PDB file of C-alpha atoms in Angstrom:
ATOM      1  CA  UNK A1058     136.064  53.253  85.414  1.00  0.00           C
ATOM      2  CA  UNK A1059     133.200  54.995  84.470  1.00  0.00           C
ATOM      3  CA  UNK A1060     131.000  57.618  86.125  1.00  0.00           C
ATOM      4  CA  UNK A1061     127.120  56.763  85.747  1.00  0.00           C
ATOM      5  CA  UNK A1062     124.860  59.459  84.437  1.00  0.00           C
ATOM      6  CA  UNK A1063     121.755  59.944  87.132  1.00  0.00           C
ATOM      7  CA  UNK A1064     118.697  58.880  86.159  1.00  0.00           C
ATOM      8  CA  UNK A1065     115.895  61.602  86.272  1.00  0.00           C
ATOM      9  CA  UNK A1066     112.588  60.641  86.716  1.00  0.00           C
ATOM     10  CA  UNK A1067     110.389  62.538  84.125  1.00  0.00           C
ATOM     11  CA  UNK A1068     106.988  61.891  85.839  1.00  0.00           C
ATOM     12  CA  UNK A1069     108.663  63.644  88.719  1.00  0.00           C
ATOM     13  CA  UNK A1070     109.600  66.459  86.968  1.00  0.00           C
ATOM     14  CA  UNK A1071     106.790  66.752  85.586  1.00  0.00           C
ATOM     15  CA  UNK A1072     104.836  66.938  89.253  1.00  0.00           C
ATOM     16  CA  UNK A1073     107.120  69.496  90.419  1.00  0.00           C
ATOM     17  CA  UNK A1074     105.247  72.131  88.035  1.00  0.00           C
ATOM     18  CA  UNK A1075     103.207  74.085  90.077  1.00  0.00           C
ATOM     19  CA  UNK A1076     100.787  77.160  89.159  1.00  0.00           C
ATOM     20  CA  UNK A1077      99.714  79.820  91.032  1.00  0.00           C
ATOM     21  CA  UNK A1078      96.523  81.984  91.202  1.00  0.00           C
ATOM     22  CA  UNK A1079      94.233  84.851  92.886  1.00  0.00           C
ATOM     23  CA  UNK A1080      90.986  84.528  94.034  1.00  0.00           C
ATOM     24  CA  UNK A1081      89.073  87.677  95.031  1.00  0.00           C
ATOM     25  CA  UNK A1082      85.473  88.335  96.117  1.00  0.00           C
ATOM     26  CA  UNK A1083      83.229  91.011  97.794  1.00  0.00           C
ATOM     27  CA  UNK A1084      80.456  90.774  99.753  1.00  0.00           C
ATOM     28  CA  UNK A1085      77.972  93.939  99.939  1.00  0.00           C
ATOM     29  CA  UNK A1086      76.801  93.977 103.495  1.00  0.00           C
ATOM     30  CA  UNK A1087      74.311  96.199 104.898  1.00  0.00           C
ATOM     31  CA  UNK A1088      75.753  98.645 108.004  1.00  0.00           C
ATOM     32  CA  UNK A1089      74.130  98.058 111.473  1.00  0.00           C
ATOM     33  CA  UNK A1090      75.311 100.853 112.877  1.00  0.00           C
ATOM     34  CA  UNK A1091      76.448 104.868 112.744  1.00  0.00           C
ATOM     35  CA  UNK A1092      79.381 106.609 113.971  1.00  0.00           C
ATOM     36  CA  UNK A1093      78.494 110.386 114.518  1.00  0.00           C
ATOM     37  CA  UNK A1094      80.978 113.224 115.163  1.00  0.00           C
ATOM     38  CA  UNK A1095      78.701 116.079 116.856  1.00  0.00           C
ATOM     39  CA  UNK A1096      79.574 118.525 119.319  1.00  0.00           C
ATOM     40  CA  UNK A1097      79.492 122.129 120.129  1.00  0.00           C
ATOM     41  CA  UNK A1098      81.712 125.567 119.646  1.00  0.00           C
ATOM     42  CA  UNK A1099      81.399 128.433 121.592  1.00  0.00           C
ATOM     43  CA  UNK A1100      83.310 131.458 121.782  1.00  0.00           C
ATOM     44  CA  UNK A1101      83.521 134.672 124.205  1.00  0.00           C
ATOM     45  CA  UNK A1102      86.094 137.526 124.935  1.00  0.00           C
ATOM     46  CA  UNK A1103      86.739 135.319 128.154  1.00  0.00           C
ATOM     47  CA  UNK A1104      88.221 132.263 128.414  1.00  0.00           C
ATOM     48  CA  UNK A1105      86.075 131.073 131.496  1.00  0.00           C
ATOM     49  CA  UNK A1106      82.564 132.097 130.040  1.00  0.00           C
ATOM     50  CA  UNK A1107      83.234 130.146 126.152  1.00  0.00           C
ATOM     51  CA  UNK A1108      84.420 127.369 128.387  1.00  0.00           C
ATOM     52  CA  UNK A1109      80.684 127.659 130.548  1.00  0.00           C
ATOM     53  CA  UNK A1110      78.796 128.441 127.361  1.00  0.00           C
ATOM     54  CA  UNK A1111      80.213 124.694 126.108  1.00  0.00           C
ATOM     55  CA  UNK A1112      79.835 122.894 129.056  1.00  0.00           C
ATOM     56  CA  UNK A1113      76.507 123.528 129.796  1.00  0.00           C
ATOM     57  CA  UNK A1114      75.364 123.068 125.503  1.00  0.00           C
ATOM     58  CA  UNK A1115      77.851 119.259 125.828  1.00  0.00           C
ATOM     59  CA  UNK A1116      75.554 118.172 128.978  1.00  0.00           C
ATOM     60  CA  UNK A1117      72.878 118.902 127.093  1.00  0.00           C
ATOM     61  CA  UNK A1118      74.436 117.087 123.913  1.00  0.00           C
ATOM     62  CA  UNK A1119      75.072 114.503 126.593  1.00  0.00           C
ATOM     63  CA  UNK A1120      71.699 113.967 128.125  1.00  0.00           C
ATOM     64  CA  UNK A1121      69.674 114.117 124.676  1.00  0.00           C
ATOM     65  CA  UNK A1122      72.266 111.116 123.742  1.00  0.00           C
ATOM     66  CA  UNK A1123      71.171 109.257 126.560  1.00  0.00           C
ATOM     67  CA  UNK A1124      67.490 110.339 126.040  1.00  0.00           C
ATOM     68  CA  UNK A1125      68.027 108.170 122.560  1.00  0.00           C
ATOM     69  CA  UNK A1126      69.430 104.755 124.280  1.00  0.00           C
ATOM     70  CA  UNK A1127      72.699 105.685 123.563  1.00  0.00           C
ATOM     71  CA  UNK A1128      75.534 103.633 126.046  1.00  0.00           C
ATOM     72  CA  UNK A1129      78.036 105.679 127.851  1.00  0.00           C
ATOM     73  CA  UNK A1130      80.608 103.797 126.184  1.00  0.00           C
ATOM     74  CA  UNK A1131      79.643 104.218 123.413  1.00  0.00           C
ATOM     75  CA  UNK A1132      79.754 108.308 123.653  1.00  0.00           C
ATOM     76  CA  UNK A1133      83.930 109.665 123.718  1.00  0.00           C
ATOM     77  CA  UNK A1134      84.997 113.157 123.300  1.00  0.00           C
ATOM     78  CA  UNK A1135      86.943 113.252 119.756  1.00  0.00           C
ATOM     79  CA  UNK A1136      87.926 116.696 120.162  1.00  0.00           C
ATOM     80  CA  UNK A1137      88.693 119.645 122.760  1.00  0.00           C
ATOM     81  CA  UNK A1138      90.392 122.307 122.027  1.00  0.00           C
ATOM     82  CA  UNK A1139      90.815 126.128 122.546  1.00  0.00           C
ATOM     83  CA  UNK A1140      91.501 128.709 119.960  1.00  0.00           C
ATOM     84  CA  UNK A1141      92.239 132.474 120.771  1.00  0.00           C
ATOM     85  CA  UNK A1142      90.374 134.629 117.989  1.00  0.00           C
ATOM     86  CA  UNK A1143      91.839 137.520 116.625  1.00  0.00           C
ATOM     87  CA  UNK A1144      90.586 140.639 113.995  1.00  0.00           C
ATOM     88  CA  UNK A1145      93.215 141.929 111.011  1.00  0.00           C
ATOM     89  CA  UNK A1146      92.772 146.120 110.861  1.00  0.00           C
ATOM     90  CA  UNK A1147      95.560 148.416 109.306  1.00  0.00           C
ATOM     91  CA  UNK A1148      97.936 145.111 109.306  1.00  0.00           C
ATOM     92  CA  UNK A1149      97.154 145.233 113.477  1.00  0.00           C
ATOM     93  CA  UNK A1150      96.550 141.852 114.747  1.00  0.00           C
ATOM     94  CA  UNK A1151      93.414 142.371 117.189  1.00  0.00           C
ATOM     95  CA  UNK A1152      92.373 140.318 120.027  1.00  0.00           C
ATOM     96  CA  UNK A1153      89.114 139.174 119.926  1.00  0.00           C
ATOM     97  CA  UNK A1154      88.520 136.737 122.379  1.00  0.00           C
ATOM     98  CA  UNK A1155      88.557 132.805 122.149  1.00  0.00           C
ATOM     99  CA  UNK A1156      86.472 129.719 121.288  1.00  0.00           C
ATOM    100  CA  UNK A1157      86.510 126.768 122.488  1.00  0.00           C
ATOM    101  CA  UNK A1158      85.353 123.634 120.499  1.00  0.00           C
ATOM    102  CA  UNK A1159      83.992 120.156 121.575  1.00  0.00           C
ATOM    103  CA  UNK A1160      83.289 117.071 119.714  1.00  0.00           C
ATOM    104  CA  UNK A1161      81.803 113.878 120.763  1.00  0.00           C
ATOM    105  CA  UNK A1162      81.945 110.893 118.370  1.00  0.00           C
ATOM    106  CA  UNK A1163      78.592 108.376 119.417  1.00  0.00           C
ATOM    107  CA  UNK A1164      78.267 104.495 118.343  1.00  0.00           C
ATOM    108  CA  UNK A1165      74.598 104.722 117.151  1.00  0.00           C
ATOM    109  CA  UNK A1166      73.955 100.745 117.276  1.00  0.00           C
ATOM    110  CA  UNK A1167      70.608 101.467 116.261  1.00  0.00           C
ATOM    111  CA  UNK A1168      70.630 102.621 112.813  1.00  0.00           C
ATOM    112  CA  UNK A1169      66.564 103.660 112.441  1.00  0.00           C
ATOM    113  CA  UNK A1170      67.236 106.410 114.853  1.00  0.00           C
ATOM    114  CA  UNK A1171      70.321 108.629 113.436  1.00  0.00           C
ATOM    115  CA  UNK A1172      67.993 111.203 111.880  1.00  0.00           C
ATOM    116  CA  UNK A1173      66.691 111.631 115.332  1.00  0.00           C
ATOM    117  CA  UNK A1174      69.985 111.132 117.723  1.00  0.00           C
ATOM    118  CA  UNK A1175      70.933 114.334 115.512  1.00  0.00           C
ATOM    119  CA  UNK A1176      67.874 116.311 115.831  1.00  0.00           C
ATOM    120  CA  UNK A1177      67.536 116.184 119.285  1.00  0.00           C
ATOM    121  CA  UNK A1178      71.188 116.969 119.436  1.00  0.00           C
ATOM    122  CA  UNK A1179      70.743 120.025 117.302  1.00  0.00           C
ATOM    123  CA  UNK A1180      68.094 121.377 119.536  1.00  0.00           C
ATOM    124  CA  UNK A1181      70.341 120.340 122.407  1.00  0.00           C
ATOM    125  CA  UNK A1182      72.769 123.179 121.130  1.00  0.00           C
ATOM    126  CA  UNK A1183      74.581 121.326 119.250  1.00  0.00           C
ATOM    127  CA  UNK A1184      75.892 123.412 116.432  1.00  0.00           C
ATOM    128  CA  UNK A1185      79.002 120.680 114.681  1.00  0.00           C
ATOM    129  CA  UNK A1186      77.691 117.679 112.069  1.00  0.00           C
ATOM    130  CA  UNK A1187      81.100 117.042 110.701  1.00  0.00           C
ATOM    131  CA  UNK A1188      79.507 113.835 109.666  1.00  0.00           C
ATOM    132  CA  UNK A1189      78.367 110.052 110.127  1.00  0.00           C
ATOM    133  CA  UNK A1190      80.105 107.226 108.742  1.00  0.00           C
ATOM    134  CA  UNK A1191      78.332 103.730 108.246  1.00  0.00           C
ATOM    135  CA  UNK A1192      79.656 100.724 109.835  1.00  0.00           C
ATOM    136  CA  UNK A1193      78.833  96.873 110.383  1.00  0.00           C
ATOM    137  CA  UNK A1194      79.232  96.137 114.112  1.00  0.00           C
ATOM    138  CA  UNK A1195      80.692  92.610 113.373  1.00  0.00           C
ATOM    139  CA  UNK A1196      83.030  92.727 110.004  1.00  0.00           C
ATOM    140  CA  UNK A1197      84.172  89.533 110.562  1.00  0.00           C
ATOM    141  CA  UNK A1198      81.237  87.468 109.558  1.00  0.00           C
ATOM    142  CA  UNK A1199      81.007  88.767 106.364  1.00  0.00           C
ATOM    143  CA  UNK A1200      84.807  88.791 106.250  1.00  0.00           C
ATOM    144  CA  UNK A1201      84.827  85.259 106.105  1.00  0.00           C
ATOM    145  CA  UNK A1202      82.135  84.213 103.829  1.00  0.00           C
ATOM    146  CA  UNK A1203      84.213  86.479 101.574  1.00  0.00           C
ATOM    147  CA  UNK A1204      87.574  84.679 102.198  1.00  0.00           C
ATOM    148  CA  UNK A1205      85.629  81.372 101.669  1.00  0.00           C
ATOM    149  CA  UNK A1206      83.995  82.329  98.261  1.00  0.00           C
ATOM    150  CA  UNK A1207      87.510  83.995  97.264  1.00  0.00           C
ATOM    151  CA  UNK A1208      89.113  80.337  97.770  1.00  0.00           C
ATOM    152  CA  UNK A1209      86.846  79.078  95.594  1.00  0.00           C
ATOM    153  CA  UNK A1210      87.298  81.734  93.149  1.00  0.00           C
ATOM    154  CA  UNK A1211      91.040  80.657  92.938  1.00  0.00           C
ATOM    155  CA  UNK A1212      90.440  76.864  92.726  1.00  0.00           C
ATOM    156  CA  UNK A1213      87.970  77.290  89.768  1.00  0.00           C
ATOM    157  CA  UNK A1214      90.978  79.096  88.271  1.00  0.00           C
ATOM    158  CA  UNK A1215      92.768  76.682  88.791  1.00  0.00           C
ATOM    159  CA  UNK A1216      91.518  73.575  87.304  1.00  0.00           C
ATOM    160  CA  UNK A1217      91.017  75.668  84.343  1.00  0.00           C
ATOM    161  CA  UNK A1218      94.718  76.723  83.671  1.00  0.00           C
ATOM    162  CA  UNK A1219      95.868  72.920  84.814  1.00  0.00           C
ATOM    163  CA  UNK A1220      92.853  71.101  82.219  1.00  0.00           C
ATOM    164  CA  UNK A1221      94.090  74.114  79.388  1.00  0.00           C
ATOM    165  CA  UNK A1222      97.316  72.835  79.637  1.00  0.00           C
ATOM    166  CA  UNK A1223      96.802  69.126  79.099  1.00  0.00           C
ATOM    167  CA  UNK A1224      97.325  68.506  83.295  1.00  0.00           C
ATOM    168  CA  UNK A1225      95.706  67.296  86.664  1.00  0.00           C
ATOM    169  CA  UNK A1226      95.452  69.597  89.765  1.00  0.00           C
ATOM    170  CA  UNK A1227      95.968  68.526  93.129  1.00  0.00           C
ATOM    171  CA  UNK A1228      93.576  69.726  94.883  1.00  0.00           C
ATOM    172  CA  UNK A1229      95.786  70.319  98.756  1.00  0.00           C
ATOM    173  CA  UNK A1230      96.924  73.800  98.261  1.00  0.00           C
ATOM    174  CA  UNK A1231     100.708  73.628  98.714  1.00  0.00           C
ATOM    175  CA  UNK A1232     100.299  77.674  99.855  1.00  0.00           C
ATOM    176  CA  UNK A1233      97.487  80.015 100.901  1.00  0.00           C
ATOM    177  CA  UNK A1234      98.535  83.348 101.586  1.00  0.00           C
ATOM    178  CA  UNK A1235      96.033  86.092 101.964  1.00  0.00           C
ATOM    179  CA  UNK A1236      96.168  89.582 101.366  1.00  0.00           C
ATOM    180  CA  UNK A1237      96.159  91.537 104.967  1.00  0.00           C
ATOM    181  CA  UNK A1238      96.737  94.858 102.595  1.00  0.00           C
ATOM    182  CA  UNK A1239      92.736  94.944 102.076  1.00  0.00           C
ATOM    183  CA  UNK A1240      90.798  96.854 105.261  1.00  0.00           C
ATOM    184  CA  UNK A1241      88.215  94.870 106.335  1.00  0.00           C
ATOM    185  CA  UNK A1242      85.610  98.030 106.364  1.00  0.00           C
ATOM    186  CA  UNK A1243      86.307 100.740 104.064  1.00  0.00           C
ATOM    187  CA  UNK A1244      87.834 104.143 105.501  1.00  0.00           C
ATOM    188  CA  UNK A1245      86.174 107.247 105.132  1.00  0.00           C
ATOM    189  CA  UNK A1246      85.663 107.353 101.870  1.00  0.00           C
ATOM    190  CA  UNK A1247      82.333 105.746 102.670  1.00  0.00           C
ATOM    191  CA  UNK A1248      81.484 108.482 105.188  1.00  0.00           C
ATOM    192  CA  UNK A1249      78.208 110.111 104.580  1.00  0.00           C
ATOM    193  CA  UNK A1250      77.946 113.877 105.395  1.00  0.00           C
ATOM    194  CA  UNK A1251      74.695 115.144 106.924  1.00  0.00           C
ATOM    195  CA  UNK A1252      72.594 118.322 106.951  1.00  0.00           C
ATOM    196  CA  UNK A1253      70.695 118.555 110.479  1.00  0.00           C
ATOM    197  CA  UNK A1254      68.425 120.809 109.463  1.00  0.00           C
ATOM    198  CA  UNK A1255      65.150 117.964 110.115  1.00  0.00           C
ATOM    199  CA  UNK A1256      64.394 114.710 110.813  1.00  0.00           C
ATOM    200  CA  UNK A1257      65.309 112.873 107.048  1.00  0.00           C
ATOM    201  CA  UNK A1258      65.492 109.564 105.711  1.00  0.00           C
ATOM    202  CA  UNK A1259      69.110 108.054 106.014  1.00  0.00           C
ATOM    203  CA  UNK A1260      69.940 105.723 103.396  1.00  0.00           C
ATOM    204  CA  UNK A1261      73.193 103.577 104.706  1.00  0.00           C
ATOM    205  CA  UNK A1262      73.045 101.532 100.810  1.00  0.00           C
ATOM    206  CA  UNK A1263      75.764  98.844 101.751  1.00  0.00           C
ATOM    207  CA  UNK A1264      79.917  98.521 102.596  1.00  0.00           C
ATOM    208  CA  UNK A1265      81.861  96.057 100.126  1.00  0.00           C
ATOM    209  CA  UNK A1266      83.403  93.657 102.034  1.00  0.00           C
ATOM    210  CA  UNK A1267      86.975  92.477 100.117  1.00  0.00           C
ATOM    211  CA  UNK A1268      89.243  89.664 100.681  1.00  0.00           C
ATOM    212  CA  UNK A1269      91.893  88.474  98.635  1.00  0.00           C
ATOM    213  CA  UNK A1270      94.489  85.708  98.280  1.00  0.00           C
ATOM    214  CA  UNK A1271      97.118  83.512  96.697  1.00  0.00           C
ATOM    215  CA  UNK A1272      97.028  80.194  95.934  1.00  0.00           C
ATOM    216  CA  UNK A1273      99.496  77.906  94.831  1.00  0.00           C
ATOM    217  CA  UNK A1274      99.049  74.337  93.837  1.00  0.00           C
ATOM    218  CA  UNK A1275     100.515  71.577  92.374  1.00  0.00           C
ATOM    219  CA  UNK A1276     100.194  69.629  88.958  1.00  0.00           C
ATOM    220  CA  UNK A1277     100.539  66.195  88.079  1.00  0.00           C
TER     221      UNK A1277
END
């Protein structure tokens, strides 16, 4: 009685080899909208007066937005705060009054009107221009393009590695893993702080939208 050694197909063993590559692509897109933080801060010894003044100015700011064609859905109160104010004299805390701060987050979909929107708001009493951040209304279109080119990049790398090792690459991927840790649109690092003293040309530049994925192929 004897035991037969299992037969191993050399070709089968060779075909189980794989290669894993990373593909990446960045598409530069011109922003087509902006998000601005605009508002007013008022102060008075009486809280009711500070609130009244803020309400009056904020109403005028809102009206300036509407005059510039900004829809109500694109205007949101992002901050409303009340702070007691104090002076310090001879180590003593002396009550000074109240500060009321209200800031609106405004989506400006006509990017050519950014300067005009800010100027009109300032003329209406706005004294807070925190930042203007450029964005893309439909980033998914550019991301899909970046994703397609990232896959092409991965496939090209896999072909080079397969040829270099004297093997043939199976074009059908075994696995595709998308790197979702990359934000589709960069965060506040792409924001621009603007001086709102007068209308001036605003250069939004471009925003890079990056796609990255890892692809596993079979080698034959």
